[in-house]
Amino acid sequence: MQSSMSDGVKPASSHGSTRGRLLAVMAVALAVRLVNLWLMAQLPVAEYQFRWTESDMAAHYRWSGRILQGDILSRDTARPYTAWMQEIAPQETWERWWGGKAVLHKAPLYPYVLAGIRLLAGDGFWEIGLCQLALGLVNVWLTFLLADRFFDRTAATLAGVGAAFYGLFLLHETLLLRDCLGVTTSLLLLWGLSRCDDVSLRGWVAAGTLFAIALPAREATLPFGPFVVAWIAKLFWKRWRILFKALASFSAGVLLGLLPLFARNIAVGVKPWALSSLALEAIVFGHSADALELGFNVPPSAKSILLQSDGRLSTAIRLTWATYDNDWWPLLRHLATRAAAVFSRFEVMDNVNWYYFVDHSPILRFSLRYETVLAFGILGLWLARRNAPRHRILWYFLLAAFVALMCKPPVIGRYRLAPTAVLLIYAGGAVAWIGRQIRDRRWGPVTWAGMTVALIMLVSASLLRSDGRRMRDRGTEFYLAGEVYYRRRQPERALEELRAGLRSTYRGRDQPALPSNFQPVALEFASVAHELGRDADAAAELRRLAADFPADPYLARLLALVATGR
């Protein structure tokens, strides 16, 4: 088997040596994750993620609670009904748009896994966190195995260490979000596909079953399906009998894996293939002309489109397209920004803000970042080009992930976690190749590789730079943390947390008023300060803020209230 990294035959890995390296990588990953979990347990997110009703974390927790209470079929998935949803339509209307109350709100595997964790381990942050830590270790293990399979044990060790220290993995393994599980199922699927051959039909059935498992964990798995079919066709082109058997076996595995979903949907009276009710919102919120390409927002046109379409997806698509008024340039700019968000180092937030936790955790502050993985991963992809047949399934996965990111609602940083796991495999291969060039004193290849990596990191850093400065901080985490400290009867600490939030506010010329997500922070800061008898302190802090936003009426009114001692 040819390996482009070494321009020769891939050496057979010594089983004992490979196992020793894997154990060492897993030990490092475990130690890092235990420290990270302990640090996160000290932060208010360990409490508020369970009850913040505007978040997916609390929605997952409620959904898993319904399952534990006996709603095994998720007839009522504890759908969120947030403030922005209330402004658009009553809950009954939303349920009609979704196709009925029994239609799954989103890909359901994570709430069921969470219910199992709560049943077997417990409900607390540590119990759930340790179980999700185990999932994170599985991700490191699978990254190692895939890198060893596609490259060699040195690349596997480096890829495993990268997965062990990748900051976004560490953060999301402590949160009630489905992205960690999505990485696990995606890597399992790739592992299953990589082991398929033209002899064992059971391997293709197993790979199809893994595809069916990955789909309810991450809807973005669906675009990968046609690529898998194309890959199988490419493998067995002109070997028609084997091609037919492979496709039939893979399809049988998919159907077998999806039987529980089909049975559940038929039992509750919805379409058998219904997987998620988010398609309507994805189209309207992610692709209308007045939608933001970065982060979740409700565009001004959303209410009109949703009311007119009344749950009909085809009508929603037509009305969303009409917002461009047949002008292609806004659409092209929209797509260009989304593409830039895929490759930018900026981590766009939704449920959590990566940068808040970076500022509060030394582990995350010095962890491996996306732009580094991206740069070495792209270099690894280039170096592996001579081994195209061997690597094609991983390339197809990355291409499908890009398509999914372009089609989903606004690009969010955590949506990139699954493709980043594959990039880590190629990053390990690239670093191993550079190491061999240095060992052999081949300084020319080392120089161009270093320049390539530096250039990619520079481009990643420059993409969305102004958006990154403007959107780096938000008030939500500070407000929620302040609430937790206040509830713990630590008003002084709450006050300082809220003050830190106000001081983090972006003050660029393109921000004429205090961002709306910081307004509750300012109000709560004034309230806590008044309770502590520190109105003068609050007034001084708000005046400094008002000096940067002199035309902001909200700050003017708040200052007036503070001045009167109300």
CSV table of N, CA and C in Angstrom, one decimal, residues 63-164:
chain,number,residue,atom,x,y,z
A,63,TRP,N,-35.6,17.1,27.6
A,63,TRP,CA,-36.0,16.0,26.8
A,63,TRP,C,-35.6,14.7,27.4
A,64,SER,N,-34.3,14.6,27.8
A,64,SER,CA,-33.9,13.3,28.4
A,64,SER,C,-34.7,13.0,29.7
A,65,GLY,N,-35.1,14.1,30.4
A,65,GLY,CA,-35.9,13.9,31.6
A,65,GLY,C,-37.3,13.3,31.2
A,66,ARG,N,-37.9,13.8,30.1
A,66,ARG,CA,-39.2,13.2,29.7
A,66,ARG,C,-39.0,11.7,29.4
A,67,ILE,N,-37.9,11.4,28.8
A,67,ILE,CA,-37.7,9.9,28.4
A,67,ILE,C,-37.6,9.1,29.7
A,68,LEU,N,-36.9,9.6,30.7
A,68,LEU,CA,-36.8,8.9,32.0
A,68,LEU,C,-38.1,8.8,32.7
A,69,GLN,N,-39.0,9.8,32.5
A,69,GLN,CA,-40.3,9.8,33.1
A,69,GLN,C,-41.3,8.8,32.4
A,70,GLY,N,-40.8,8.2,31.3
A,70,GLY,CA,-41.7,7.2,30.7
A,70,GLY,C,-42.1,7.5,29.2
A,71,ASP,N,-41.7,8.7,28.7
A,71,ASP,CA,-42.0,9.0,27.3
A,71,ASP,C,-41.0,8.4,26.4
A,72,ILE,N,-40.9,7.1,26.4
A,72,ILE,CA,-39.8,6.4,25.6
A,72,ILE,C,-39.8,6.8,24.2
A,73,LEU,N,-41.0,7.0,23.6
A,73,LEU,CA,-41.1,7.3,22.2
A,73,LEU,C,-41.0,8.7,21.9
A,74,SER,N,-40.8,9.6,22.9
A,74,SER,CA,-40.7,11.0,22.7
A,74,SER,C,-41.9,11.6,22.0
A,75,ARG,N,-43.0,11.2,22.5
A,75,ARG,CA,-44.3,11.9,21.9
A,75,ARG,C,-44.3,13.4,22.2
A,76,ASP,N,-43.6,13.8,23.3
A,76,ASP,CA,-43.5,15.2,23.6
A,76,ASP,C,-42.0,15.4,23.9
A,77,THR,N,-41.3,16.0,23.0
A,77,THR,CA,-39.8,16.1,23.1
A,77,THR,C,-39.3,17.3,23.9
A,78,ALA,N,-40.3,17.9,24.7
A,78,ALA,CA,-39.9,19.1,25.5
A,78,ALA,C,-39.2,20.1,24.6
A,79,ARG,N,-39.9,20.5,23.5
A,79,ARG,CA,-39.4,21.5,22.6
A,79,ARG,C,-39.2,22.8,23.2
A,80,PRO,N,-38.2,23.5,22.9
A,80,PRO,CA,-38.0,24.9,23.4
A,80,PRO,C,-39.1,25.8,22.8
A,81,TYR,N,-39.5,26.7,23.6
A,81,TYR,CA,-40.4,27.8,23.2
A,81,TYR,C,-39.9,29.1,23.7
A,82,THR,N,-38.9,29.6,23.0
A,82,THR,CA,-38.1,30.7,23.5
A,82,THR,C,-38.7,32.0,23.2
A,83,ALA,N,-38.1,33.1,23.7
A,83,ALA,CA,-38.7,34.4,23.6
A,83,ALA,C,-38.9,34.8,22.1
A,84,TRP,N,-37.9,34.5,21.3
A,84,TRP,CA,-38.0,34.9,19.9
A,84,TRP,C,-39.1,34.1,19.2
A,85,MET,N,-39.3,32.9,19.6
A,85,MET,CA,-40.4,32.1,19.0
A,85,MET,C,-41.8,32.7,19.5
A,86,GLN,N,-41.9,33.1,20.7
A,86,GLN,CA,-43.1,33.7,21.2
A,86,GLN,C,-43.5,34.9,20.4
A,87,GLU,N,-42.5,35.7,20.0
A,87,GLU,CA,-42.8,36.9,19.2
A,87,GLU,C,-43.3,36.6,17.8
A,88,ILE,N,-43.1,35.4,17.3
A,88,ILE,CA,-43.5,35.1,16.0
A,88,ILE,C,-44.9,34.4,15.9
A,89,ALA,N,-45.1,33.4,16.8
A,89,ALA,CA,-46.4,32.7,16.8
A,89,ALA,C,-46.6,31.9,18.1
A,90,PRO,N,-47.9,31.6,18.4
A,90,PRO,CA,-48.1,30.7,19.5
A,90,PRO,C,-47.5,29.4,19.4
A,91,GLN,N,-47.4,28.7,20.5
A,91,GLN,CA,-46.7,27.4,20.5
A,91,GLN,C,-47.5,26.4,19.6
A,92,GLU,N,-48.8,26.4,19.6
A,92,GLU,CA,-49.6,25.5,18.8
A,92,GLU,C,-49.3,25.7,17.3
A,93,THR,N,-49.1,27.0,16.9
A,93,THR,CA,-48.8,27.2,15.5
A,93,THR,C,-47.5,26.7,15.1
A,94,TRP,N,-46.5,26.8,16.0
A,94,TRP,CA,-45.2,26.2,15.8
A,94,TRP,C,-45.3,24.7,15.6
A,95,GLU,N,-46.0,24.1,16.5
A,95,GLU,CA,-46.2,22.6,16.4
A,95,GLU,C,-46.8,22.2,15.1
A,96,ARG,N,-47.7,23.0,14.6
A,96,ARG,CA,-48.3,22.7,13.3
A,96,ARG,C,-47.3,22.9,12.2
A,97,TRP,N,-46.5,23.9,12.3
A,97,TRP,CA,-45.4,24.1,11.2
A,97,TRP,C,-44.4,23.0,11.3
A,98,TRP,N,-44.1,22.4,12.4
A,98,TRP,CA,-43.2,21.3,12.5
A,98,TRP,C,-43.7,20.0,12.0
A,99,GLY,N,-45.0,19.9,11.8
A,99,GLY,CA,-45.6,18.7,11.3
A,99,GLY,C,-46.3,17.9,12.4
A,100,GLY,N,-46.5,18.5,13.5
A,100,GLY,CA,-47.2,17.8,14.6
A,100,GLY,C,-46.3,17.8,15.8
A,101,LYS,N,-46.9,17.7,17.0
A,101,LYS,CA,-46.1,17.6,18.2
A,101,LYS,C,-45.2,16.4,18.4
A,102,ALA,N,-45.6,15.3,17.7
A,102,ALA,CA,-44.8,14.1,17.9
A,102,ALA,C,-43.6,14.0,16.9
A,103,VAL,N,-43.5,15.0,16.0
A,103,VAL,CA,-42.3,15.0,15.1
A,103,VAL,C,-41.1,15.3,16.0
A,104,LEU,N,-40.0,14.6,15.8
A,104,LEU,CA,-38.8,14.9,16.6
A,104,LEU,C,-38.3,16.3,16.4
A,105,HIS,N,-37.9,16.9,17.4
A,105,HIS,CA,-37.5,18.3,17.3
A,105,HIS,C,-36.2,18.4,16.5
A,106,LYS,N,-35.3,17.5,16.8
A,106,LYS,CA,-34.0,17.4,16.1
A,106,LYS,C,-33.5,16.0,16.2
A,107,ALA,N,-32.3,15.7,15.5
A,107,ALA,CA,-31.8,14.3,15.6
A,107,ALA,C,-31.7,13.9,17.0
A,108,PRO,N,-32.3,12.7,17.3
A,108,PRO,CA,-32.7,12.4,18.7
A,108,PRO,C,-31.7,11.6,19.5
A,109,LEU,N,-30.6,11.1,18.9
A,109,LEU,CA,-29.7,10.2,19.6
A,109,LEU,C,-29.1,10.7,20.9
A,110,TYR,N,-28.7,12.0,20.9
A,110,TYR,CA,-28.1,12.5,22.1
A,110,TYR,C,-29.0,12.6,23.3
A,111,PRO,N,-30.3,13.0,23.2
A,111,PRO,CA,-31.1,13.0,24.4
A,111,PRO,C,-31.3,11.6,24.9
A,112,TYR,N,-31.4,10.6,24.1
A,112,TYR,CA,-31.5,9.2,24.5
A,112,TYR,C,-30.2,8.7,25.2
A,113,VAL,N,-29.1,9.1,24.7
A,113,VAL,CA,-27.8,8.8,25.3
A,113,VAL,C,-27.7,9.5,26.7
A,114,LEU,N,-28.1,10.8,26.7
A,114,LEU,CA,-28.1,11.5,28.0
A,114,LEU,C,-29.1,10.9,29.0
A,115,ALA,N,-30.2,10.4,28.5
A,115,ALA,CA,-31.1,9.8,29.5
A,115,ALA,C,-30.5,8.5,30.0
A,116,GLY,N,-29.8,7.8,29.2
A,116,GLY,CA,-29.1,6.6,29.7
A,116,GLY,C,-28.0,6.9,30.7
A,117,ILE,N,-27.3,8.0,30.4
A,117,ILE,CA,-26.2,8.5,31.4
A,117,ILE,C,-26.9,8.8,32.7
A,118,ARG,N,-28.0,9.6,32.7
A,118,ARG,CA,-28.6,10.0,33.9
A,118,ARG,C,-29.2,8.8,34.7
A,119,LEU,N,-29.7,7.8,33.9
A,119,LEU,CA,-30.2,6.6,34.6
A,119,LEU,C,-29.1,5.8,35.3
A,120,LEU,N,-28.0,5.6,34.6
A,120,LEU,CA,-26.9,4.8,35.1
A,120,LEU,C,-25.9,5.4,36.0
A,121,ALA,N,-25.7,6.7,35.7
A,121,ALA,CA,-24.6,7.4,36.5
A,121,ALA,C,-25.1,8.5,37.4
A,122,GLY,N,-26.2,9.2,37.0
A,122,GLY,CA,-26.7,10.3,37.9
A,122,GLY,C,-26.9,11.5,37.1
A,123,ASP,N,-27.5,12.5,37.8
A,123,ASP,CA,-28.0,13.8,37.2
A,123,ASP,C,-27.0,14.9,37.3
A,124,GLY,N,-26.0,14.8,38.1
A,124,GLY,CA,-25.1,16.0,38.3
A,124,GLY,C,-24.1,16.3,37.3
A,125,PHE,N,-23.5,17.4,37.4
A,125,PHE,CA,-22.5,17.8,36.4
A,125,PHE,C,-21.4,16.8,36.3
A,126,TRP,N,-20.8,16.4,37.5
A,126,TRP,CA,-19.7,15.5,37.4
A,126,TRP,C,-20.1,14.1,36.9
A,127,GLU,N,-21.3,13.6,37.2
A,127,GLU,CA,-21.6,12.3,36.7
A,127,GLU,C,-21.8,12.3,35.2
A,128,ILE,N,-22.5,13.3,34.7
A,128,ILE,CA,-22.7,13.5,33.2
A,128,ILE,C,-21.3,13.8,32.6
A,129,GLY,N,-20.6,14.7,33.2
A,129,GLY,CA,-19.3,15.1,32.6
A,129,GLY,C,-18.3,14.0,32.5
A,130,LEU,N,-18.3,13.1,33.5
A,130,LEU,CA,-17.4,11.9,33.4
A,130,LEU,C,-17.8,11.0,32.3
A,131,CYS,N,-19.0,10.8,32.1
A,131,CYS,CA,-19.5,9.9,31.0
A,131,CYS,C,-19.2,10.5,29.6
A,132,GLN,N,-19.4,11.8,29.5
A,132,GLN,CA,-19.0,12.5,28.2
A,132,GLN,C,-17.5,12.6,28.1
A,133,LEU,N,-16.8,12.6,29.1
A,133,LEU,CA,-15.3,12.5,29.1
A,133,LEU,C,-15.0,11.2,28.4
A,134,ALA,N,-15.7,10.1,28.8
A,134,ALA,CA,-15.4,8.8,28.2
A,134,ALA,C,-15.6,8.9,26.7
A,135,LEU,N,-16.7,9.6,26.3
A,135,LEU,CA,-16.9,9.7,24.8
A,135,LEU,C,-15.7,10.5,24.2
A,136,GLY,N,-15.2,11.5,24.9
A,136,GLY,CA,-14.1,12.2,24.4
A,136,GLY,C,-12.9,11.3,24.2
A,137,LEU,N,-12.7,10.4,25.1
A,137,LEU,CA,-11.6,9.5,25.0
A,137,LEU,C,-11.8,8.5,23.9
A,138,VAL,N,-13.0,8.1,23.6
A,138,VAL,CA,-13.3,7.3,22.4
A,138,VAL,C,-12.9,8.0,21.2
A,139,ASN,N,-13.2,9.3,21.1
A,139,ASN,CA,-12.8,10.1,20.0
A,139,ASN,C,-11.3,10.2,19.7
A,140,VAL,N,-10.6,10.3,20.8
A,140,VAL,CA,-9.1,10.3,20.7
A,140,VAL,C,-8.7,9.0,20.2
A,141,TRP,N,-9.2,7.9,20.7
A,141,TRP,CA,-8.9,6.5,20.3
A,141,TRP,C,-9.2,6.3,18.9
A,142,LEU,N,-10.3,6.7,18.4
A,142,LEU,CA,-10.7,6.5,17.0
A,142,LEU,C,-9.8,7.4,16.1
A,143,THR,N,-9.5,8.6,16.5
A,143,THR,CA,-8.6,9.4,15.7
A,143,THR,C,-7.2,8.7,15.5
A,144,PHE,N,-6.7,8.2,16.6
A,144,PHE,CA,-5.5,7.4,16.6
A,144,PHE,C,-5.6,6.2,15.6
A,145,LEU,N,-6.6,5.4,15.7
A,145,LEU,CA,-6.8,4.2,14.9
A,145,LEU,C,-6.9,4.6,13.4
A,146,LEU,N,-7.6,5.6,13.1
A,146,LEU,CA,-7.8,6.0,11.7
A,146,LEU,C,-6.5,6.6,11.1
A,147,ALA,N,-5.8,7.4,11.9
A,147,ALA,CA,-4.5,7.9,11.5
A,147,ALA,C,-3.5,6.7,11.2
A,148,ASP,N,-3.5,5.8,12.1
A,148,ASP,CA,-2.6,4.6,12.0
A,148,ASP,C,-3.0,3.8,10.7
A,149,ARG,N,-4.3,3.7,10.4
A,149,ARG,CA,-4.7,3.0,9.3
A,149,ARG,C,-4.4,3.7,8.0
A,150,PHE,N,-4.5,5.0,7.9
A,150,PHE,CA,-4.3,5.7,6.7
A,150,PHE,C,-2.9,6.2,6.5
A,151,PHE,N,-2.1,6.3,7.6
A,151,PHE,CA,-0.7,6.7,7.6
A,151,PHE,C,0.2,5.7,8.3
A,152,ASP,N,0.6,6.0,9.5
A,152,ASP,CA,1.5,5.1,10.2
A,152,ASP,C,1.4,5.5,11.7
A,153,ARG,N,2.1,4.7,12.5
A,153,ARG,CA,1.9,4.9,14.0
A,153,ARG,C,2.4,6.2,14.5
A,154,THR,N,3.4,6.8,13.8
A,154,THR,CA,3.9,8.1,14.2
A,154,THR,C,2.8,9.2,14.0
A,155,ALA,N,2.3,9.1,12.8
A,155,ALA,CA,1.1,10.0,12.5
A,155,ALA,C,0.0,9.8,13.4
A,156,ALA,N,-0.3,8.5,13.8
A,156,ALA,CA,-1.4,8.2,14.7
A,156,ALA,C,-1.1,8.8,16.1
A,157,THR,N,0.1,8.7,16.5
A,157,THR,CA,0.5,9.3,17.8
A,157,THR,C,0.3,10.8,17.8
A,158,LEU,N,0.7,11.5,16.8
A,158,LEU,CA,0.6,12.9,16.7
A,158,LEU,C,-0.9,13.3,16.6
A,159,ALA,N,-1.6,12.6,15.8
A,159,ALA,CA,-3.0,12.9,15.6
A,159,ALA,C,-3.8,12.7,16.9
A,160,GLY,N,-3.4,11.6,17.6
A,160,GLY,CA,-4.1,11.4,18.9
A,160,GLY,C,-3.8,12.4,20.0
A,161,VAL,N,-2.5,12.9,20.0
A,161,VAL,CA,-2.1,13.9,20.9
A,161,VAL,C,-2.9,15.2,20.5
A,162,GLY,N,-3.0,15.5,19.2
A,162,GLY,CA,-3.8,16.7,18.8
A,162,GLY,C,-5.2,16.6,19.3
A,163,ALA,N,-5.8,15.4,19.1
A,163,ALA,CA,-7.2,15.3,19.6
A,163,ALA,C,-7.3,15.4,21.1
A,164,ALA,N,-6.2,14.9,21.8
A,164,ALA,CA,-6.2,15.0,23.3
A,164,ALA,C,-6.2,16.5,23.7
